[in-house]
Amino acid sequence: MNTFSIAIHGGAGTLVKGMMTPEKEIEYRSALKNALDGGYQVLENGGTAVDAVEEAVKRLEDSYLFNAGKGSVFTAAETHEMDASIMDGESLNAGAVSLISGIKNPVSLARDVMDKSEHVFLAGDGAMEFAKNNNHAIEDSAYFYDEFRHKQWIEIKDTDSFQLDHAKKKDSKFGTVGAVACDQKGTIAAATSTGGMTNKKFGRVGDSPMIGAGNYANNETCAISCTGSGEYFIRGVVAYDVACLIEHKEMSLAAAATEVISKRVLKLGGDGGLIAINANGEISMPFNTEGMYRASKSSNGEEVVSIYK
Ligand code: ASP
């Protein structure tokens, strides 16, 4: 049997130790552990990597702590616009959604785009119509309301260069969530889900739903889920770049992932991190920020739940 394993993230950023209360830290760690265990259980029961990453990401989306699903940040119009994607490393099938609102679990909608449509990427009203046709749970705005997120928005709502600020001030936290998994058969998968950036407008879309940028999976190389300043991750085609270094330069998973995050993304000016897995169940979780909410678990007995460097 193949070594099976899973890794998850809840976003990277300037997570300075001491700025978080011990109670909050316990809450974050237990939310990460809950998502990790949910995904791992799928793998342990012989389930597929795609099922495992969907389960883990759903659990993160259901937590108010992370910027995805329930905890999504506010847009400039005081609404929520969510993006998500999922990819199967065996078939290279993929599904993605963008600019959707009210959907409880965007990752499951992306999964349905992959499994039940002829397409890869649906956005906006069309994606919402597809969601209704496929009976996805819709929640009202009260479900997505969080006082802390609302305060974050109030602070910058009258500015419009929020994205630049975000990158410049280096005091930002990216709460996007993601999971990568390798199942008992050695198939890998990746899923990513986000509310994007606070105060975003003009239909701004980040890297998270873009196959190759924020999310990618191919059994031959790796499965990747990213978090960070999306514009840079799009321009760096980050997830696919890691796969390219493995395929064309024959780099190890850890060397390729670190090269992209610590050198290439930094050179562009971007900050963030990623989680990576390969078909041997190996895991790498590099980031170039102060911290990244992350966790991993493998059938060889290794388990990690971590926030800071
Ligand atoms: N990458 C996400 C975006 O740009 C943000 C994040 O990682 O939290 O939409």
mmCIF file of C-alpha atoms and ligand atoms in Angstrom:
data_model
loop_
_atom_site.group_PDB
_atom_site.id
_atom_site.type_symbol
_atom_site.label_atom_id
_atom_site.label_comp_id
_atom_site.label_asym_id
_atom_site.label_seq_id
_atom_site.Cartn_x
_atom_site.Cartn_y
_atom_site.Cartn_z
ATOM 1 C CA MET A 1 0.000 0.000 0.000
ATOM 2 C CA ASN A 2 1.160 3.498 -0.831
ATOM 3 C CA THR A 3 2.000 5.852 2.032
ATOM 4 C CA PHE A 4 -1.072 8.067 2.237
ATOM 5 C CA SER A 5 -1.025 11.570 3.596
ATOM 6 C CA ILE A 6 -2.715 14.948 3.672
ATOM 7 C CA ALA A 7 -1.657 18.547 4.268
ATOM 8 C CA ILE A 8 -3.885 21.572 4.819
ATOM 9 C CA HIS A 9 -3.438 25.321 5.206
ATOM 10 C CA GLY A 10 -5.553 28.146 6.581
ATOM 11 C CA GLY A 11 -3.606 31.017 5.041
ATOM 12 C CA ALA A 12 -0.215 32.673 5.454
ATOM 13 C CA GLY A 13 0.749 36.150 6.585
ATOM 14 C CA THR A 14 2.203 38.231 9.360
ATOM 15 C CA LEU A 15 1.048 35.998 12.140
ATOM 16 C CA VAL A 16 3.149 37.530 14.872
ATOM 17 C CA LYS A 17 3.490 35.455 17.995
ATOM 18 C CA GLY A 18 2.156 37.393 20.952
ATOM 19 C CA MET A 19 -0.523 39.161 18.914
ATOM 20 C CA MET A 20 -2.770 36.163 19.341
ATOM 21 C CA THR A 21 -4.392 35.205 22.633
ATOM 22 C CA PRO A 22 -3.706 31.683 23.926
ATOM 23 C CA GLU A 23 -7.445 30.959 23.624
ATOM 24 C CA LYS A 24 -7.503 32.025 19.989
ATOM 25 C CA GLU A 25 -4.447 29.928 19.225
ATOM 26 C CA ILE A 26 -6.127 26.874 20.732
ATOM 27 C CA GLU A 27 -9.168 27.590 18.589
ATOM 28 C CA TYR A 28 -7.092 27.827 15.404
ATOM 29 C CA ARG A 29 -5.199 24.657 16.202
ATOM 30 C CA SER A 30 -8.342 22.713 16.925
ATOM 31 C CA ALA A 31 -10.017 23.938 13.699
ATOM 32 C CA LEU A 32 -6.924 22.844 11.736
ATOM 33 C CA LYS A 33 -6.892 19.481 13.519
ATOM 34 C CA ASN A 34 -10.582 18.938 12.834
ATOM 35 C CA ALA A 35 -10.099 19.549 9.106
ATOM 36 C CA LEU A 36 -6.941 17.427 9.014
ATOM 37 C CA ASP A 37 -8.635 14.498 10.751
ATOM 38 C CA GLY A 38 -11.683 14.735 8.481
ATOM 39 C CA GLY A 39 -9.544 14.481 5.367
ATOM 40 C CA TYR A 40 -7.247 11.833 6.823
ATOM 41 C CA GLN A 41 -10.193 9.642 7.799
ATOM 42 C CA VAL A 42 -11.346 9.597 4.161
ATOM 43 C CA LEU A 43 -7.892 8.341 3.121
ATOM 44 C CA GLU A 44 -7.725 5.802 5.955
ATOM 45 C CA ASN A 45 -11.062 4.350 4.847
ATOM 46 C CA GLY A 46 -9.694 3.876 1.328
ATOM 47 C CA GLY A 47 -11.334 7.002 -0.116
ATOM 48 C CA THR A 48 -9.878 9.046 -2.959
ATOM 49 C CA ALA A 49 -7.562 12.022 -2.652
ATOM 50 C CA VAL A 50 -10.258 14.193 -4.263
ATOM 51 C CA ASP A 51 -12.782 13.183 -1.584
ATOM 52 C CA ALA A 52 -10.196 13.839 1.132
ATOM 53 C CA VAL A 53 -9.289 17.365 -0.005
ATOM 54 C CA GLU A 54 -12.963 18.256 -0.462
ATOM 55 C CA GLU A 55 -13.787 17.065 3.062
ATOM 56 C CA ALA A 56 -10.869 18.926 4.651
ATOM 57 C CA VAL A 57 -11.631 22.172 2.802
ATOM 58 C CA LYS A 58 -15.358 21.930 3.619
ATOM 59 C CA ARG A 59 -14.499 21.788 7.308
ATOM 60 C CA LEU A 60 -12.252 24.857 6.978
ATOM 61 C CA GLU A 61 -15.001 26.666 5.042
ATOM 62 C CA ASP A 62 -17.429 25.919 7.874
ATOM 63 C CA SER A 63 -15.161 27.639 10.424
ATOM 64 C CA TYR A 64 -15.495 31.405 10.917
ATOM 65 C CA LEU A 65 -11.743 31.609 11.571
ATOM 66 C CA PHE A 66 -10.595 31.345 7.971
ATOM 67 C CA ASN A 67 -11.192 33.516 4.918
ATOM 68 C CA ALA A 68 -13.284 31.009 2.982
ATOM 69 C CA GLY A 69 -16.939 29.971 3.129
ATOM 70 C CA LYS A 70 -18.402 31.184 6.441
ATOM 71 C CA GLY A 71 -15.402 33.388 7.366
ATOM 72 C CA SER A 72 -15.064 35.109 3.978
ATOM 73 C CA VAL A 73 -13.897 38.745 4.011
ATOM 74 C CA PHE A 74 -16.058 41.661 2.899
ATOM 75 C CA THR A 75 -15.884 43.145 -0.591
ATOM 76 C CA ALA A 76 -16.005 46.922 -1.212
ATOM 77 C CA ALA A 77 -19.775 46.561 -1.637
ATOM 78 C CA GLU A 78 -20.034 44.928 1.837
ATOM 79 C CA THR A 79 -20.855 41.582 0.269
ATOM 80 C CA HIS A 80 -18.978 38.288 -0.003
ATOM 81 C CA GLU A 81 -17.582 36.948 -3.267
ATOM 82 C CA MET A 82 -15.961 33.562 -3.024
ATOM 83 C CA ASP A 83 -13.663 31.545 -5.296
ATOM 84 C CA ALA A 84 -12.696 27.854 -5.160
ATOM 85 C CA SER A 85 -11.053 25.139 -7.210
ATOM 86 C CA ILE A 86 -10.278 21.430 -7.121
ATOM 87 C CA MET A 87 -8.098 19.179 -9.282
ATOM 88 C CA ASP A 88 -7.590 15.428 -9.605
ATOM 89 C CA GLY A 89 -3.963 14.465 -10.312
ATOM 90 C CA GLU A 90 -4.812 11.192 -12.020
ATOM 91 C CA SER A 91 -7.233 12.362 -14.726
ATOM 92 C CA LEU A 92 -6.142 16.029 -14.661
ATOM 93 C CA ASN A 93 -9.830 16.863 -14.387
ATOM 94 C CA ALA A 94 -10.473 20.144 -12.653
ATOM 95 C CA GLY A 95 -13.329 22.374 -11.536
ATOM 96 C CA ALA A 96 -13.377 25.999 -10.428
ATOM 97 C CA VAL A 97 -15.844 28.708 -9.466
ATOM 98 C CA SER A 98 -15.447 32.417 -8.977
ATOM 99 C CA LEU A 99 -17.472 35.458 -7.876
ATOM 100 C CA ILE A 100 -20.114 33.353 -6.156
ATOM 101 C CA SER A 101 -22.053 34.431 -3.092
ATOM 102 C CA GLY A 102 -24.168 32.727 -0.471
ATOM 103 C CA ILE A 103 -22.825 29.255 -1.263
ATOM 104 C CA LYS A 104 -22.060 27.406 1.983
ATOM 105 C CA ASN A 105 -19.328 25.211 0.520
ATOM 106 C CA PRO A 106 -17.699 26.683 -2.615
ATOM 107 C CA VAL A 107 -15.272 23.743 -2.854
ATOM 108 C CA SER A 108 -18.191 21.338 -3.369
ATOM 109 C CA LEU A 109 -19.535 23.566 -6.127
ATOM 110 C CA ALA A 110 -16.097 23.446 -7.802
ATOM 111 C CA ARG A 111 -16.228 19.654 -7.403
ATOM 112 C CA ASP A 112 -19.596 19.554 -9.166
ATOM 113 C CA VAL A 113 -18.239 21.707 -12.004
ATOM 114 C CA MET A 114 -15.513 19.081 -12.393
ATOM 115 C CA ASP A 115 -17.818 16.047 -12.115
ATOM 116 C CA LYS A 116 -21.120 17.232 -13.569
ATOM 117 C CA SER A 117 -20.349 19.836 -16.215
ATOM 118 C CA GLU A 118 -18.434 19.900 -19.461
ATOM 119 C CA HIS A 119 -16.491 22.894 -18.209
ATOM 120 C CA VAL A 120 -13.627 23.731 -15.890
ATOM 121 C CA PHE A 121 -14.381 27.274 -14.722
ATOM 122 C CA LEU A 122 -17.769 28.908 -14.032
ATOM 123 C CA ALA A 123 -18.133 32.447 -12.689
ATOM 124 C CA GLY A 124 -20.716 34.893 -11.373
ATOM 125 C CA ASP A 125 -24.405 34.553 -12.238
ATOM 126 C CA GLY A 126 -23.814 31.483 -14.384
ATOM 127 C CA ALA A 127 -22.013 29.718 -11.569
ATOM 128 C CA MET A 128 -24.907 30.619 -9.232
ATOM 129 C CA GLU A 129 -27.415 29.197 -11.705
ATOM 130 C CA PHE A 130 -25.365 25.991 -11.911
ATOM 131 C CA ALA A 131 -25.297 25.885 -8.073
ATOM 132 C CA LYS A 132 -29.080 26.162 -7.904
ATOM 133 C CA ASN A 133 -29.538 23.462 -10.539
ATOM 134 C CA ASN A 134 -27.308 21.181 -8.475
ATOM 135 C CA ASN A 135 -29.036 21.939 -5.158
ATOM 136 C CA HIS A 136 -26.178 23.635 -3.351
ATOM 137 C CA ALA A 137 -27.004 25.020 0.071
ATOM 138 C CA ILE A 138 -27.401 28.802 -0.008
ATOM 139 C CA GLU A 139 -26.994 30.780 3.199
ATOM 140 C CA ASP A 140 -28.173 34.335 3.886
ATOM 141 C CA SER A 141 -25.764 37.189 4.668
ATOM 142 C CA ALA A 142 -26.165 36.658 8.435
ATOM 143 C CA TYR A 143 -24.383 33.307 8.095
ATOM 144 C CA PHE A 144 -21.317 35.047 6.643
ATOM 145 C CA TYR A 145 -21.325 38.015 9.039
ATOM 146 C CA ASP A 146 -18.397 38.195 11.418
ATOM 147 C CA GLU A 147 -17.687 41.214 13.588
ATOM 148 C CA PHE A 148 -13.911 40.989 13.202
ATOM 149 C CA ARG A 149 -14.094 40.744 9.396
ATOM 150 C CA HIS A 150 -16.542 43.629 9.329
ATOM 151 C CA LYS A 151 -14.115 45.769 11.366
ATOM 152 C CA GLN A 152 -11.298 44.841 8.991
ATOM 153 C CA TRP A 153 -13.443 46.105 6.148
ATOM 154 C CA ILE A 154 -14.574 49.315 7.920
ATOM 155 C CA GLU A 155 -10.911 50.235 8.428
ATOM 156 C CA ILE A 156 -10.138 50.295 4.709
ATOM 157 C CA LYS A 157 -13.494 50.698 3.035
ATOM 158 C CA ASP A 158 -12.894 54.249 1.879
ATOM 159 C CA THR A 159 -9.493 53.578 0.356
ATOM 160 C CA ASP A 160 -9.083 52.053 -3.052
ATOM 161 C CA SER A 161 -5.483 50.952 -3.299
ATOM 162 C CA PHE A 162 -6.075 48.228 -0.730
ATOM 163 C CA GLN A 163 -4.218 45.602 -2.675
ATOM 164 C CA LEU A 164 -1.061 47.670 -2.824
ATOM 165 C CA ASP A 165 -1.381 48.402 0.891
ATOM 166 C CA HIS A 166 -1.789 44.763 1.545
ATOM 167 C CA ALA A 167 1.478 43.913 -0.154
ATOM 168 C CA LYS A 168 3.390 46.954 1.075
ATOM 169 C CA LYS A 169 2.499 47.036 4.735
ATOM 170 C CA LYS A 170 3.425 43.427 5.282
ATOM 171 C CA ASP A 171 0.992 43.268 8.146
ATOM 172 C CA SER A 172 -1.614 41.368 6.314
ATOM 173 C CA LYS A 173 -3.036 37.949 6.891
ATOM 174 C CA PHE A 174 -4.229 35.775 4.045
ATOM 175 C CA GLY A 175 -6.857 33.397 5.354
ATOM 176 C CA THR A 176 -7.444 31.334 2.246
ATOM 177 C CA VAL A 177 -7.750 27.598 2.893
ATOM 178 C CA GLY A 178 -6.525 24.590 0.980
ATOM 179 C CA ALA A 179 -5.709 20.902 1.102
ATOM 180 C CA VAL A 180 -3.539 18.466 -0.828
ATOM 181 C CA ALA A 181 -3.719 14.694 -0.390
ATOM 182 C CA CYS A 182 -2.212 11.435 -1.599
ATOM 183 C CA ASP A 183 -4.474 8.382 -1.328
ATOM 184 C CA GLN A 184 -3.711 4.678 -0.860
ATOM 185 C CA LYS A 185 -3.468 4.187 -4.627
ATOM 186 C CA GLY A 186 -0.944 6.997 -5.006
ATOM 187 C CA THR A 187 -3.328 9.461 -6.623
ATOM 188 C CA ILE A 188 -2.983 13.064 -5.527
ATOM 189 C CA ALA A 189 -5.400 16.007 -5.514
ATOM 190 C CA ALA A 190 -5.556 19.669 -4.507
ATOM 191 C CA ALA A 191 -8.358 22.024 -3.438
ATOM 192 C CA THR A 192 -8.326 25.736 -2.551
ATOM 193 C CA SER A 193 -11.080 28.073 -1.354
ATOM 194 C CA THR A 194 -11.142 31.773 -0.506
ATOM 195 C CA GLY A 195 -13.133 34.916 0.117
ATOM 196 C CA GLY A 196 -10.329 36.810 -1.665
ATOM 197 C CA MET A 197 -9.160 40.150 -0.312
ATOM 198 C CA THR A 198 -10.953 42.594 1.975
ATOM 199 C CA ASN A 199 -12.492 45.553 0.121
ATOM 200 C CA LYS A 200 -11.927 44.002 -3.317
ATOM 201 C CA LYS A 201 -13.941 45.406 -6.211
ATOM 202 C CA PHE A 202 -14.332 45.410 -9.989
ATOM 203 C CA GLY A 203 -14.919 41.645 -9.910
ATOM 204 C CA ARG A 204 -11.373 41.078 -8.714
ATOM 205 C CA VAL A 205 -10.361 37.411 -8.838
ATOM 206 C CA GLY A 206 -7.202 36.040 -7.217
ATOM 207 C CA ASP A 207 -5.110 32.943 -7.808
ATOM 208 C CA SER A 208 -7.159 30.511 -5.717
ATOM 209 C CA PRO A 209 -9.642 29.391 -8.412
ATOM 210 C CA MET A 210 -7.065 29.543 -11.218
ATOM 211 C CA ILE A 211 -5.761 26.140 -12.206
ATOM 212 C CA GLY A 212 -1.968 26.375 -12.381
ATOM 213 C CA ALA A 213 -1.744 29.565 -10.304
ATOM 214 C CA GLY A 214 -3.236 28.847 -6.867
ATOM 215 C CA ASN A 215 -4.128 25.188 -7.332
ATOM 216 C CA TYR A 216 -2.778 22.261 -9.362
ATOM 217 C CA ALA A 217 -2.479 18.465 -9.270
ATOM 218 C CA ASN A 218 -0.720 15.958 -11.482
ATOM 219 C CA ASN A 219 0.268 12.445 -10.289
ATOM 220 C CA GLU A 220 3.499 12.741 -12.284
ATOM 221 C CA THR A 221 4.744 15.743 -10.318
ATOM 222 C CA CYS A 222 2.810 17.205 -7.382
ATOM 223 C CA ALA A 223 -0.399 18.657 -5.980
ATOM 224 C CA ILE A 224 -0.251 22.254 -4.748
ATOM 225 C CA SER A 225 -2.526 24.714 -2.928
ATOM 226 C CA CYS A 226 -1.330 28.300 -2.481
ATOM 227 C CA THR A 227 -2.076 31.252 -0.221
ATOM 228 C CA GLY A 228 -0.772 34.793 -0.470
ATOM 229 C CA SER A 229 -0.990 37.948 -2.556
ATOM 230 C CA GLY A 230 -2.958 36.471 -5.434
ATOM 231 C CA GLU A 231 -1.869 38.900 -8.140
ATOM 232 C CA TYR A 232 1.752 37.752 -7.751
ATOM 233 C CA PHE A 233 0.772 34.095 -7.599
ATOM 234 C CA ILE A 234 -1.117 34.493 -10.867
ATOM 235 C CA ARG A 235 1.794 36.225 -12.578
ATOM 236 C CA GLY A 236 4.201 33.587 -11.281
ATOM 237 C CA VAL A 237 1.861 30.713 -12.300
ATOM 238 C CA VAL A 238 3.074 29.438 -8.954
ATOM 239 C CA ALA A 239 1.436 26.015 -8.555
ATOM 240 C CA TYR A 240 2.385 24.926 -12.070
ATOM 241 C CA ASP A 241 5.859 26.393 -11.700
ATOM 242 C CA VAL A 242 6.558 23.977 -8.825
ATOM 243 C CA ALA A 243 5.381 21.095 -11.057
ATOM 244 C CA CYS A 244 7.620 22.339 -13.896
ATOM 245 C CA LEU A 245 10.732 22.398 -11.718
ATOM 246 C CA ILE A 246 10.024 18.806 -10.681
ATOM 247 C CA GLU A 247 9.304 17.664 -14.236
ATOM 248 C CA HIS A 248 11.939 19.522 -16.199
ATOM 249 C CA LYS A 249 14.691 20.103 -13.648
ATOM 250 C CA GLU A 250 14.117 16.875 -11.745
ATOM 251 C CA MET A 251 14.074 18.751 -8.447
ATOM 252 C CA SER A 252 12.711 17.132 -5.296
ATOM 253 C CA LEU A 253 9.279 18.234 -4.059
ATOM 254 C CA ALA A 254 10.749 20.237 -1.172
ATOM 255 C CA ALA A 255 13.475 21.871 -3.297
ATOM 256 C CA ALA A 256 11.016 22.896 -6.021
ATOM 257 C CA ALA A 257 8.410 24.246 -3.573
ATOM 258 C CA THR A 258 11.029 26.208 -1.631
ATOM 259 C CA GLU A 259 12.660 27.603 -4.793
ATOM 260 C CA VAL A 260 9.312 29.011 -5.955
ATOM 261 C CA ILE A 261 8.194 30.472 -2.615
ATOM 262 C CA SER A 262 11.527 31.688 -1.259
ATOM 263 C CA LYS A 263 13.048 32.921 -4.506
ATOM 264 C CA ARG A 264 10.701 33.321 -7.477
ATOM 265 C CA VAL A 265 7.587 34.696 -5.724
ATOM 266 C CA LEU A 266 9.715 36.938 -3.499
ATOM 267 C CA LYS A 267 11.540 38.301 -6.552
ATOM 268 C CA LEU A 268 8.196 39.284 -8.055
ATOM 269 C CA GLY A 269 7.304 41.024 -4.780
ATOM 270 C CA GLY A 270 4.717 38.530 -3.589
ATOM 271 C CA ASP A 271 4.273 37.057 -0.148
ATOM 272 C CA GLY A 272 2.609 33.866 0.970
ATOM 273 C CA GLY A 273 3.138 30.146 0.983
ATOM 274 C CA LEU A 274 1.945 26.827 -0.345
ATOM 275 C CA ILE A 275 1.399 23.214 0.603
ATOM 276 C CA ALA A 276 2.715 20.487 -1.695
ATOM 277 C CA ILE A 277 2.422 16.704 -1.883
ATOM 278 C CA ASN A 278 3.573 14.022 -4.321
ATOM 279 C CA ALA A 279 2.445 10.505 -5.237
ATOM 280 C CA ASN A 280 4.860 9.031 -2.662
ATOM 281 C CA GLY A 281 2.977 10.892 0.041
ATOM 282 C CA GLU A 282 5.866 13.336 0.686
ATOM 283 C CA ILE A 283 4.861 16.784 1.937
ATOM 284 C CA SER A 284 6.416 20.256 1.843
ATOM 285 C CA MET A 285 4.873 23.447 3.312
ATOM 286 C CA PRO A 286 7.133 26.483 2.599
ATOM 287 C CA PHE A 287 6.134 30.129 3.196
ATOM 288 C CA ASN A 288 7.954 33.459 3.020
ATOM 289 C CA THR A 289 5.801 35.209 5.641
ATOM 290 C CA GLU A 290 5.954 35.176 9.455
ATOM 291 C CA GLY A 291 3.647 32.242 9.639
ATOM 292 C CA MET A 292 1.167 29.990 7.891
ATOM 293 C CA TYR A 293 -1.675 28.080 9.487
ATOM 294 C CA ARG A 294 -0.836 24.535 8.449
ATOM 295 C CA ALA A 295 -1.117 20.885 9.377
ATOM 296 C CA SER A 296 -0.204 17.522 7.926
ATOM 297 C CA LYS A 297 -0.654 13.869 8.724
ATOM 298 C CA SER A 298 0.816 10.776 7.122
ATOM 299 C CA SER A 299 0.231 7.009 7.418
ATOM 300 C CA ASN A 300 3.900 6.738 8.440
ATOM 301 C CA GLY A 301 2.888 8.285 11.758
ATOM 302 C CA GLU A 302 4.032 11.892 11.253
ATOM 303 C CA GLU A 303 1.625 14.607 12.322
ATOM 304 C CA VAL A 304 2.168 18.368 12.436
ATOM 305 C CA VAL A 305 -0.142 21.256 13.435
ATOM 306 C CA SER A 306 1.751 24.527 13.232
ATOM 307 C CA ILE A 307 1.347 28.308 12.869
ATOM 308 C CA TYR A 308 4.704 30.081 13.152
ATOM 309 C CA LYS A 309 8.135 29.430 11.601
HETATM 310 N N1 ASP B 1 -4.572 34.144 -2.564
HETATM 311 C C1 ASP B 1 -5.800 34.732 -2.117
HETATM 312 C C2 ASP B 1 -6.262 35.761 -3.122
HETATM 313 O O1 ASP B 1 -5.442 36.498 -3.639
HETATM 314 C C3 ASP B 1 -5.693 35.385 -0.795
HETATM 315 C C4 ASP B 1 -5.253 34.466 0.319
HETATM 316 O O2 ASP B 1 -4.374 33.631 0.123
HETATM 317 O O3 ASP B 1 -5.813 34.591 1.413
HETATM 318 O O4 ASP B 1 -7.443 35.855 -3.370
#
